[in-house]
XYZ file of C-alpha atoms in Angstrom:
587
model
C 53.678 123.499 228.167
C 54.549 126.894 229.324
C 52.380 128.282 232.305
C 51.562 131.498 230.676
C 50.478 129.356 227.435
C 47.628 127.357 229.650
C 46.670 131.001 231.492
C 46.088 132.251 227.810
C 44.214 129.476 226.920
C 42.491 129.441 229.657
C 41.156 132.775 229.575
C 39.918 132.204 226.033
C 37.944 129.442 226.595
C 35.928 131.376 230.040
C 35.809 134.255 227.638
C 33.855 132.237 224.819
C 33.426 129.019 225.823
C 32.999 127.781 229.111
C 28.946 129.087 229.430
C 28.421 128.263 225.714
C 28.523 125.249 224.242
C 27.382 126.886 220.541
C 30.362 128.684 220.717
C 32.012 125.350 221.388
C 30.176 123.053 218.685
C 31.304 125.900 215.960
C 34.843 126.023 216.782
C 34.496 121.833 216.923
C 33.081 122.029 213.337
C 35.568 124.517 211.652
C 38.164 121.710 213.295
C 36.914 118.253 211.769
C 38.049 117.245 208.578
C 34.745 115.486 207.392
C 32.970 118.767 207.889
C 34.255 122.217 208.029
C 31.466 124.275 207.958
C 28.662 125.994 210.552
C 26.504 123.793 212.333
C 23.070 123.902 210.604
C 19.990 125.682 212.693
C 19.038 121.392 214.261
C 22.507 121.022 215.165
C 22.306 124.259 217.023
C 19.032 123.499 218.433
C 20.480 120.027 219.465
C 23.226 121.331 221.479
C 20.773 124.392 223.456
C 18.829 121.248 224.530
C 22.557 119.548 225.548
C 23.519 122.349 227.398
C 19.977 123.238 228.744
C 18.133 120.285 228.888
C 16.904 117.822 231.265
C 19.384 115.885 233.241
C 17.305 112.585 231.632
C 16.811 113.430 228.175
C 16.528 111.234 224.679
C 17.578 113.093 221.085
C 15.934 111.201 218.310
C 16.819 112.900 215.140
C 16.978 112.151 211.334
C 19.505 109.903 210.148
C 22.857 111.387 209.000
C 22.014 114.636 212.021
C 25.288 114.304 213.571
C 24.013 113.602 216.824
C 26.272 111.039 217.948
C 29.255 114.376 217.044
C 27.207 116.825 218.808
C 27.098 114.399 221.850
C 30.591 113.577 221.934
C 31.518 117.180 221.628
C 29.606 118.035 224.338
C 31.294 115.696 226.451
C 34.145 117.449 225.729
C 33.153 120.380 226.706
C 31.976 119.234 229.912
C 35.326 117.656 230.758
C 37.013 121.162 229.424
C 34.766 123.116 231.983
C 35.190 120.567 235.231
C 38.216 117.465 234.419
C 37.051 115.159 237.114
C 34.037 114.518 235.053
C 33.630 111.001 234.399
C 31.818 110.073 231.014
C 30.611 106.310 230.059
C 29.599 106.345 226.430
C 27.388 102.596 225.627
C 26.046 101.382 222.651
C 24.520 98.332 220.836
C 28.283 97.351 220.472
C 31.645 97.739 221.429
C 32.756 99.176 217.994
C 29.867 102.236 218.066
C 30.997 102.957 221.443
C 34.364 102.712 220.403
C 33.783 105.667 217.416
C 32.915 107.745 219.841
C 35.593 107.755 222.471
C 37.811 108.050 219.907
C 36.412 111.438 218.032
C 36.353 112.757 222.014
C 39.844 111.549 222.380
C 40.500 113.643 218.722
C 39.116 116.964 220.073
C 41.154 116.660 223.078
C 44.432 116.285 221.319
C 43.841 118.086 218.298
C 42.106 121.157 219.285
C 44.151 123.857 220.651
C 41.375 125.502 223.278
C 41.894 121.779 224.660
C 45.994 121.625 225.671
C 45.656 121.571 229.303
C 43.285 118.571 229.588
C 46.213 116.404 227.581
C 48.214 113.846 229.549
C 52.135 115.133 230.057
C 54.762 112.466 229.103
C 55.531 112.271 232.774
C 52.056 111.328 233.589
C 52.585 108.577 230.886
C 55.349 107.292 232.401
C 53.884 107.719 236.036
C 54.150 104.605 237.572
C 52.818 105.863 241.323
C 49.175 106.031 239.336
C 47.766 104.286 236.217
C 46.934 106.850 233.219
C 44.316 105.020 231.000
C 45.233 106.410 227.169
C 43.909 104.531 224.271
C 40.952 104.502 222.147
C 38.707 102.332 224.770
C 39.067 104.208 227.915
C 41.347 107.684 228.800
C 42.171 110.068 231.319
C 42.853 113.616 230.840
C 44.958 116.067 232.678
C 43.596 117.223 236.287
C 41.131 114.473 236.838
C 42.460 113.648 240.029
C 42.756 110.621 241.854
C 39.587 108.162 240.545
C 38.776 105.049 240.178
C 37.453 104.682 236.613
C 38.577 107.048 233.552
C 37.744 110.016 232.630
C 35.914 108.461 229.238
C 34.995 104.930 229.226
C 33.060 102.829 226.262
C 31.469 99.757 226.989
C 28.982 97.830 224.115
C 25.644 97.537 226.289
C 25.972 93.605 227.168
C 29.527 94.883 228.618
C 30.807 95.327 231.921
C 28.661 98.290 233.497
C 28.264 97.237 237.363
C 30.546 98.615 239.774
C 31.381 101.877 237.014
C 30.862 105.743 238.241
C 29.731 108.446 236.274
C 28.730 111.920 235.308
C 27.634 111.640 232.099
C 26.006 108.450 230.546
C 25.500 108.472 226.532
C 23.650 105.861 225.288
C 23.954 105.978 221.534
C 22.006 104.099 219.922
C 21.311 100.995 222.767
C 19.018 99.706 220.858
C 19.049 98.912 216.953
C 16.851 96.330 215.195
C 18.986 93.253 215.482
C 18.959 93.444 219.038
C 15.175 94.566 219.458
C 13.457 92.153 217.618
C 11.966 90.134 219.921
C 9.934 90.444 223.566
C 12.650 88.786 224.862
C 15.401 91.068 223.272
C 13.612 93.886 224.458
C 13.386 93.168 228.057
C 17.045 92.405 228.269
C 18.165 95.725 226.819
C 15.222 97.151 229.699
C 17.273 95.351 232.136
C 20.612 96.518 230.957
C 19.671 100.012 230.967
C 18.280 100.355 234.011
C 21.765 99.764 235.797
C 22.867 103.015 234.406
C 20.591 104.873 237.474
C 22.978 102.618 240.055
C 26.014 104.080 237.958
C 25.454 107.460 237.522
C 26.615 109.769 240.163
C 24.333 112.112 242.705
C 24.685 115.485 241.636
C 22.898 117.861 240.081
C 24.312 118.609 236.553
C 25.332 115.095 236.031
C 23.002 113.132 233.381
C 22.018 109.964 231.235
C 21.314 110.771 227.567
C 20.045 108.437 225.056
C 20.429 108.967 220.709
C 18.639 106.453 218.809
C 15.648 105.884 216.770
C 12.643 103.982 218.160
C 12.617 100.393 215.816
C 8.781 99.494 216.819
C 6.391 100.951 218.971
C 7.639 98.718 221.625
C 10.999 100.602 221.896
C 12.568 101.244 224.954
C 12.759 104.970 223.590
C 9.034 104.950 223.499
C 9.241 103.815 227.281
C 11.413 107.071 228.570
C 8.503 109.755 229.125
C 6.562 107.441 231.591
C 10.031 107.165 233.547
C 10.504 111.138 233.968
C 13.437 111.518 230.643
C 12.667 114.436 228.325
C 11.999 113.368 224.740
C 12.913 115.913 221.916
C 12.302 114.969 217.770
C 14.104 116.580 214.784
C 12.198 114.990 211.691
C 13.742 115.492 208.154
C 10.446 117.556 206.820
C 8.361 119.819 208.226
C 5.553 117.849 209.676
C 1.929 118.727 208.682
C -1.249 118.596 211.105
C -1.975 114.829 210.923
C 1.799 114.499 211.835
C 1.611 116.906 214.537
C -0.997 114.638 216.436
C 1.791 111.432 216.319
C 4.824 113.968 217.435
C 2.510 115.613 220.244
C 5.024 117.802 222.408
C 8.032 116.260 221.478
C 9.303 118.219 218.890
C 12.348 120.337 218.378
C 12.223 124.368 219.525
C 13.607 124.896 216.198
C 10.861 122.971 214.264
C 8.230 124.138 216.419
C 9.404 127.434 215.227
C 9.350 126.833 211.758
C 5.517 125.879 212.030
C 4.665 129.241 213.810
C 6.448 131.144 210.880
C 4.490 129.039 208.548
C 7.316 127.466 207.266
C 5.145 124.747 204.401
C 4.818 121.072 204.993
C 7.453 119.113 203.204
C 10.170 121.941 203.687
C 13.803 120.361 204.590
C 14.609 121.203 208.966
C 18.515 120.720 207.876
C 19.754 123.214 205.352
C 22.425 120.212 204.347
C 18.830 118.357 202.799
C 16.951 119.838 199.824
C 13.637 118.719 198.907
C 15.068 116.861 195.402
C 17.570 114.905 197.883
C 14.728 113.647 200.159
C 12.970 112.348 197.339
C 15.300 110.411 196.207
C 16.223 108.917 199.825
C 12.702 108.343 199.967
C 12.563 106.668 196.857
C 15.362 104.259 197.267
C 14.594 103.403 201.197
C 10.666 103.037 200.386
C 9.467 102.353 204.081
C 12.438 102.687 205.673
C 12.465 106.180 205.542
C 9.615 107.272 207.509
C 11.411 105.428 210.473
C 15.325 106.652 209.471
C 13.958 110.718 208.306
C 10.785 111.318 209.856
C 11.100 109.154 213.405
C 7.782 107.381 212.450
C 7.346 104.165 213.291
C 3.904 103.391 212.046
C 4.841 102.023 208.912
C 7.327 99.647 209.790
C 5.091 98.571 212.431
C 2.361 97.642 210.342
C 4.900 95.880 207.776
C 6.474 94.262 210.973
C 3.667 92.959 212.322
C 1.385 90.947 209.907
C -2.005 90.954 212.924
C -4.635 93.762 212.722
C -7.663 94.676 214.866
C -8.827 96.201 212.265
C -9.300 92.820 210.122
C -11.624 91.262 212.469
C -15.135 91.939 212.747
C -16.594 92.816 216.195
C -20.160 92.806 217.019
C -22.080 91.416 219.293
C -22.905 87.638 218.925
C -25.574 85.332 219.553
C -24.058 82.465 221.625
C -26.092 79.883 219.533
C -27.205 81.414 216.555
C -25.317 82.941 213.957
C -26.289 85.605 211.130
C -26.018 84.295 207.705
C -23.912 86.450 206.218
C -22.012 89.766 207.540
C -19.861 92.315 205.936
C -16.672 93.819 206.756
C -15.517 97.399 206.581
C -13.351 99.780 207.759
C -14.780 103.162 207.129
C -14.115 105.376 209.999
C -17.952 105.828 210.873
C -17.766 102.068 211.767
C -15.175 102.145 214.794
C -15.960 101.399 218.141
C -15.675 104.099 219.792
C -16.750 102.492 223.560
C -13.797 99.911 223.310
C -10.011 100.961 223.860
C -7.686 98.254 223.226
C -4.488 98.044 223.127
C -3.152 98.602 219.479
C -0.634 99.593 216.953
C -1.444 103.405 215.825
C -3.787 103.484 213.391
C -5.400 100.237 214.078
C -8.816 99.683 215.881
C -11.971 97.961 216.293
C -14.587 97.992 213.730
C -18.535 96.567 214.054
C -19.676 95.027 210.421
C -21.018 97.169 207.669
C -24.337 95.084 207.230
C -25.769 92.058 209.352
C -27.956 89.478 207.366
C -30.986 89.154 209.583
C -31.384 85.745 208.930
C -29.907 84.133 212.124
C -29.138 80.226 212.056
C -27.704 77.572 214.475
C -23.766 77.347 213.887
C -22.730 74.231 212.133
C -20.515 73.394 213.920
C -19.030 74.019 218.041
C -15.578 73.405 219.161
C -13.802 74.369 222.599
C -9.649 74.425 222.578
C -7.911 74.229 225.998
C -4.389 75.233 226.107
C -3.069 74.220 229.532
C -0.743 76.738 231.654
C 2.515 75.010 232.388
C 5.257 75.870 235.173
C 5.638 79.147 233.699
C 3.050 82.083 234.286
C 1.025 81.557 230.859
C -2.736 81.245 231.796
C -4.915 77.953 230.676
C -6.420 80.170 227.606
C -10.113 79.059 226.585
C -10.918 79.429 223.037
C -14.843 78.880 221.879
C -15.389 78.501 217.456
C -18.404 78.541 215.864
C -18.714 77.657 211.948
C -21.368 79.256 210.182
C -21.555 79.516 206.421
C -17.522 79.809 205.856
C -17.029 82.037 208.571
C -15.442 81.704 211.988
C -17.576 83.198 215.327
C -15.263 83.387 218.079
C -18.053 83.475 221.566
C -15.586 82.766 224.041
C -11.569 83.459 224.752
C -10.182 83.688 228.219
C -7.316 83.098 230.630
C -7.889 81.141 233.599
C -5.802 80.997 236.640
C -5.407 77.918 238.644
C -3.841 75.422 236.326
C -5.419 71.795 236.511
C -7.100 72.928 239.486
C -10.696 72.012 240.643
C -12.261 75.492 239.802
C -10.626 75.345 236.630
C -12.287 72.659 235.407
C -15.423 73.143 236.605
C -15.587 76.782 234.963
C -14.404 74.512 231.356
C -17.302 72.391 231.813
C -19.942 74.782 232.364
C -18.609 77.118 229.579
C -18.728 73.891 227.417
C -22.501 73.264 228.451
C -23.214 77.053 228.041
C -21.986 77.087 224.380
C -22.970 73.471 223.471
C -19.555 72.721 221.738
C -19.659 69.608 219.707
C -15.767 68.813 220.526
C -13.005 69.789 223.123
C -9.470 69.822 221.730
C -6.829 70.172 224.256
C -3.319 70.544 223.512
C -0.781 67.965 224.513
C 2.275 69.217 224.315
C 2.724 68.851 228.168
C 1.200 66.416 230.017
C 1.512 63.645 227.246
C -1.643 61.025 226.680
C -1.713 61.817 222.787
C -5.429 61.421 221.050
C -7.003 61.894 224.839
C -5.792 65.148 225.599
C -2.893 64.011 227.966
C -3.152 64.838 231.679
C -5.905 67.627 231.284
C -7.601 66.074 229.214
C -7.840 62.849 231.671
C -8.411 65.350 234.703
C -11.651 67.320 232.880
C -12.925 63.799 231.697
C -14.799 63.121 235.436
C -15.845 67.113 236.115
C -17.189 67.497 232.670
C -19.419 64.188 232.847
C -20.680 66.160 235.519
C -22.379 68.700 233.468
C -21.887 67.946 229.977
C -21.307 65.037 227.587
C -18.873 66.013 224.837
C -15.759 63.993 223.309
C -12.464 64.953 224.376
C -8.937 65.063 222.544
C -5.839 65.859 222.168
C -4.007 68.015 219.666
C 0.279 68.030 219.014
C 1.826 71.239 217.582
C 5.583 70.525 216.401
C 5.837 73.844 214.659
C 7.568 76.690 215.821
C 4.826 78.282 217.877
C 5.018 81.984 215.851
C 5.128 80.936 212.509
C 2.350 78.440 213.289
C 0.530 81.365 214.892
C 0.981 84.083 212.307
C 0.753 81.218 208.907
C -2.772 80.393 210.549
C -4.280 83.296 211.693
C -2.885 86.261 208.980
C -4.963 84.616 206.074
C -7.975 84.439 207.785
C -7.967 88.003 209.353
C -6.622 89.260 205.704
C -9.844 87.713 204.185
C -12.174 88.879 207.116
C -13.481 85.544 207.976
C -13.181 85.912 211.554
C -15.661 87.569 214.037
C -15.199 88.104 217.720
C -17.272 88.998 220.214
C -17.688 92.118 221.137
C -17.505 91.629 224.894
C -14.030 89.689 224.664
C -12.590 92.601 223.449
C -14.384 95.088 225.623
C -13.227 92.738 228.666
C -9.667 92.246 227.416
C -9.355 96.480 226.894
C -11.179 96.895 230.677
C -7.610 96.947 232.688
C -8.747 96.184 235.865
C -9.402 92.573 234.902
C -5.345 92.016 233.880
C -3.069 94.010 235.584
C -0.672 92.410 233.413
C -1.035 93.808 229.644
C 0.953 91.208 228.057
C -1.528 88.793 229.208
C -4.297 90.726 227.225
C -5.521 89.046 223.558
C -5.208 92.771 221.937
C -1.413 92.865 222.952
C -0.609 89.714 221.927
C -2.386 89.678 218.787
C -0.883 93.358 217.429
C 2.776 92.384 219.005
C 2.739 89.363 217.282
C 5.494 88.418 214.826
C 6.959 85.434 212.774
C 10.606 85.664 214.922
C 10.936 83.292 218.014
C 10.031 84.957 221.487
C 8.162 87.756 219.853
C 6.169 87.895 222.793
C 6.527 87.441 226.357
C 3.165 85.271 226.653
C 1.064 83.917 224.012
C -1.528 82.267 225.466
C -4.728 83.192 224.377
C -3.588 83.839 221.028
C -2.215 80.317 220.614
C -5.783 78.906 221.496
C -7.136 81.542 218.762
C -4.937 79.838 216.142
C -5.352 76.283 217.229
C -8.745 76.604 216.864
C -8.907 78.768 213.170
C -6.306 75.641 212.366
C -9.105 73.023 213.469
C -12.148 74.863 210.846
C -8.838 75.569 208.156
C -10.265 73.100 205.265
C -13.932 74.101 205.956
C -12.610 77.490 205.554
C -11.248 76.616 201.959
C -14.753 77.793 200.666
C -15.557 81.241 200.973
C -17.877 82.419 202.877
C -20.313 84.107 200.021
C -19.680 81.002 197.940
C -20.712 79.291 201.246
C -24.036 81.412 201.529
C -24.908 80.363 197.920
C -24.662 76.870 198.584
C -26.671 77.435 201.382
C -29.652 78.970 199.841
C -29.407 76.442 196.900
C -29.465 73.624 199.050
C -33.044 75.181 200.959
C -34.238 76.103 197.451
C -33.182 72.030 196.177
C -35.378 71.457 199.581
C -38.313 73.404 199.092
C -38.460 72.080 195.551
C -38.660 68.441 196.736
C -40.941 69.207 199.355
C -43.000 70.856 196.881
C -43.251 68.099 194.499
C -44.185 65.784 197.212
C -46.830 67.769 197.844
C -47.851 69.073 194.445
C -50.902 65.762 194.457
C -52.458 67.918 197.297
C -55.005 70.429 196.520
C -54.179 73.867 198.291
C -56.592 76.377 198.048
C -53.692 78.736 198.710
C -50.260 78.599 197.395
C -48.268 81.125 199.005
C -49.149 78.576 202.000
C -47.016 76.071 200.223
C -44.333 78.266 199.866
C -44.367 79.434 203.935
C -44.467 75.764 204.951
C -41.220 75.237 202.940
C -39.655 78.327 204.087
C -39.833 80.968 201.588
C -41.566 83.937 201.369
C -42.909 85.357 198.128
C -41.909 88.785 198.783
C -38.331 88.199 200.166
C -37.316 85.171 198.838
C -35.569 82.359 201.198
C -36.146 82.717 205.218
């Protein structure tokens, strides 16, 4: 290339380029096959937050955006303006992050303004120094002496220790096959945070993430608390009750679209007309709330099958339950004095109606699930029968394992609560019907204070179907009520510093795939004992309720007859000694 060729050049991209990466997104545009036209109003918007954003900053935009292009072109314009840059694009997979190294690679070498960053046949065929040149990793003309290329694309379970750089893109770390799980998640966590040893000090070099948050557990929901600017480009205009789930995290150009009064439902991309998003809507169904409109509240309520809002929380009666209580959800009936930790849209609700006819419970069970080596707590679990429905009076963690204290706290709570039975699973420990090692250890300490039977239970199932198969029917059908103060000491955080450790989180991030959850203690003593009341449960509970008042009616008869050869003065005394009341029927 001539010298007076790369001084033209040159000049024309300081005179329109260099301080504007618009300028360089258009010219980009009018170059690529696929698209040849002007960047739409969010793909402008997109690239003023590029140039001008954050130096830790996450672009979640509807699907089909082009912000994986505008991303890669602005890499290329960053290695146009200063050649020594040194860009690491990651995704999911190799093959993503492959995609994109190439289309930078294209608008190198097939974009005039670009000639002098283009590698000279005798830098090919320099053997003094290395030129990387192929889709995976390149160098460009005047990076200098480095050790890593000038773009570099790794899949995010890659090679990433021991690489430099100036700009990070992470498009699209996380997608939904590799985020299902607890477990899943916490890896990618891990992975990511290397990219802070990686990236270069300096003060216009950056980390950027694209991607669309999969559950409300998504590591792009973790970036605000950890300092990165968050910017949203939905496919609609949002209307108030979206405004409150997209706070301040949407676009300039959206937020400008609501101050001109732009109506709810209006396309944000001219490429989109309202008759195309119907039909996408349509045809995805609940998909596209996630995919268009960055809202994850739907798929996380499909996803996972648990709900606060299911159970009924109220205060109970540690020996005595009400006959009958009814469940609703109108918004009147939340608590507003409990905070736990939930999906949005999901929270606590006290019962429509409590029967004041209070009884003692049927029947009183305790389950112990033993901590093992691991940091799970030995999770408590009290159950109460009453009339088809389950009363849940105690659920906690204890610390300590088989310990002393431990057991001593079991056997007190099992005096307190006058449980008929104490199941303990055997799963560790061994000793089968006697509740294996724990069971053999509480046997002495509980004799102590209380005499109840003892044994064991053996789960073979795989621990989150068991859960979720037990437990979903039963909150579905609102046949489960909690105490009131479990929940308000679960939500109180200075009792758990830990959150997974909290009933609330594990019963809302609960799911039917294998290490949905970090810890599952106390929900696994929930299910165990629902599973132990599951064919008394096979009535329901106003069918329940009926038998119970015919059975005290049958009973009053009979006592009634046997006294009907007695000469009362005063019947309605016959009736009170029975137990019924001539105004409101059965006590």
């Amino acid at each position: 290339m001539k010298q007076r060729d790369i001084a033209a050049l040159n000049a024309e991209w300081d005179a329109n380029y260099r301080y504007s990466f618009r300028n360089f997104l258009y010219l980009v545009w009018h170059n690529v096959e696929e698209i040849r036209s002007d960047p739409t109003i969010i793909q402008y918007d997109i690239a003023n937050h590029l140039q001008y954003g954050s130096t830790r900053t996450c672009i979640e935009a509807l699907r089909g955006l082009g912000k994986s292009y505008i991303t890669c072109a602005y890499a290329a314009w960053r290695l146009r303006n200063d050649p020594s840059e040194a860009i690491l694009v990651v995704s999911a997979n190799i093959n993503k992050a492959k995609k994109n190294c190439r289309f930078i690679r294209d608008i190198v070498y097939n974009i005039d303004i670009m000639k002098p960053l283009r590698l000279t046949d005798a830098q090919r065929r320099d053997r003094s120094r290395k030129y990387y040149d192929s889709v995976l990793m390149f160098d460009v003309n005047g990076a200098g002496m480095k050790q890593v290329p000038s773009v570099n694309c790794v899949g995010i379970e890659g090679q990433v220790t021991g690489d430099r750089a100036t700009l990070i893109i992470c498009d699209d770390v996380e997608v939904s096959t590799n985020s299902l799980t607890k477990t899943q998640r916490t890896k990618i966590e891990l992975l990511v945070t290397e990219f802070d040893a990686v990236i270069k000090p300096g003060a216009g070099n950056r980390i950027i993430y694209l991607g669309t948050p999969h559950s409300i557990d998504s590591l792009y929901n973790t970036l605000p608390k950890k300092g990165y600017d968050v910017k949203m480009w939905p496919a609609e205009v949002p209307d108030a009750g979206w405004m409150e789930y997209y706070g301040q995290y949407l676009g300039d150009c959206i937020l400008e679209m609501l101050d001109n009064g732009v109506k709810t439902g209006t396309p944000t991309d001219s490429r989109f007309d309202k008759w195309d998003l119907m039909q996408r809507k349509a045809s995805m169904g609940s998909k596209y709330p996630q995919q268009y409109m960055l809202d994850i509240r739907e798929s996380d309520a499909n996803r996972y099958p648990l709900k606060l809002k299911d159970l009924i929380v109220t205060d109970i009666d540690h020996h005595r339950g009400s006959v009958h209580l009814a469940w609703s959800s109108s918004p009147e009936l939340v608590w507003q004095d409990l905070d736990p930790i939930c999906n949005r849209g999901d929270a606590c609700y006290r019962p429509f109606r409590i029967d004041p006819r209070f009884q003692e419970y049927e029947e009183s069970v305790m389950i112990i699930d033993p901590s093992g080596a691991g940091e799970d707590l030995t999770a408590i679990c009290v159950m109460k029968l009453l009339h088809g429905r389950l009363f849940c009076t105690e659920l906690r963690g204890l610390k300590g394992g088989f310990g002393k204290e431990v057991l001593e706290e079991i056997s007190e709570l099992a005096k307190y609560e006058r449980v008929n039975k104490i199941l303990v699973e055997t799963n560790m420990g061994g000793g089968g019907e006697r509740g294996g090692m724990f069971g053999e250890l509480l046997r002495p300490v509980l004799a102590k204070y209380y005499r109840c039977d003892i044994e064991g239970i053996w789960n073979h199932r795989q621990k989150e179907l068991r859960i979720c198969d037990t437990l979903e029917p039963v909150f579905n059908n609102h046949r489960l009520v909690i105490d009131k103060g479990i929940i308000a000491r679960d939500a109180n955080q200075s009792t758990m510093i830990e959150e997974e450790h909290r009933l609330c989180y594990q019963i809302t991030r609960m799911t039917r795939e294998k290490g949905a959850i970090g810890h599952d203690d106390l929900i696994d003593a929930l299910a165990m004992a629902v599973a132990y009341f599951e064919e008394k449960l096979a009535i329901g509970s106003e069918e329940a309720l009926d038998n119970y008042q015919n059975e005290r009616w049958e009973e009053m008869m009979r006592q009634f007859e046997e006294m009907a050869g007695n000469d009362y003065s005063d019947n309605e005394s016959v009736f009170v000694s029975t137990g019924y009341n001539l105004t409101n029927g059965l006590n």
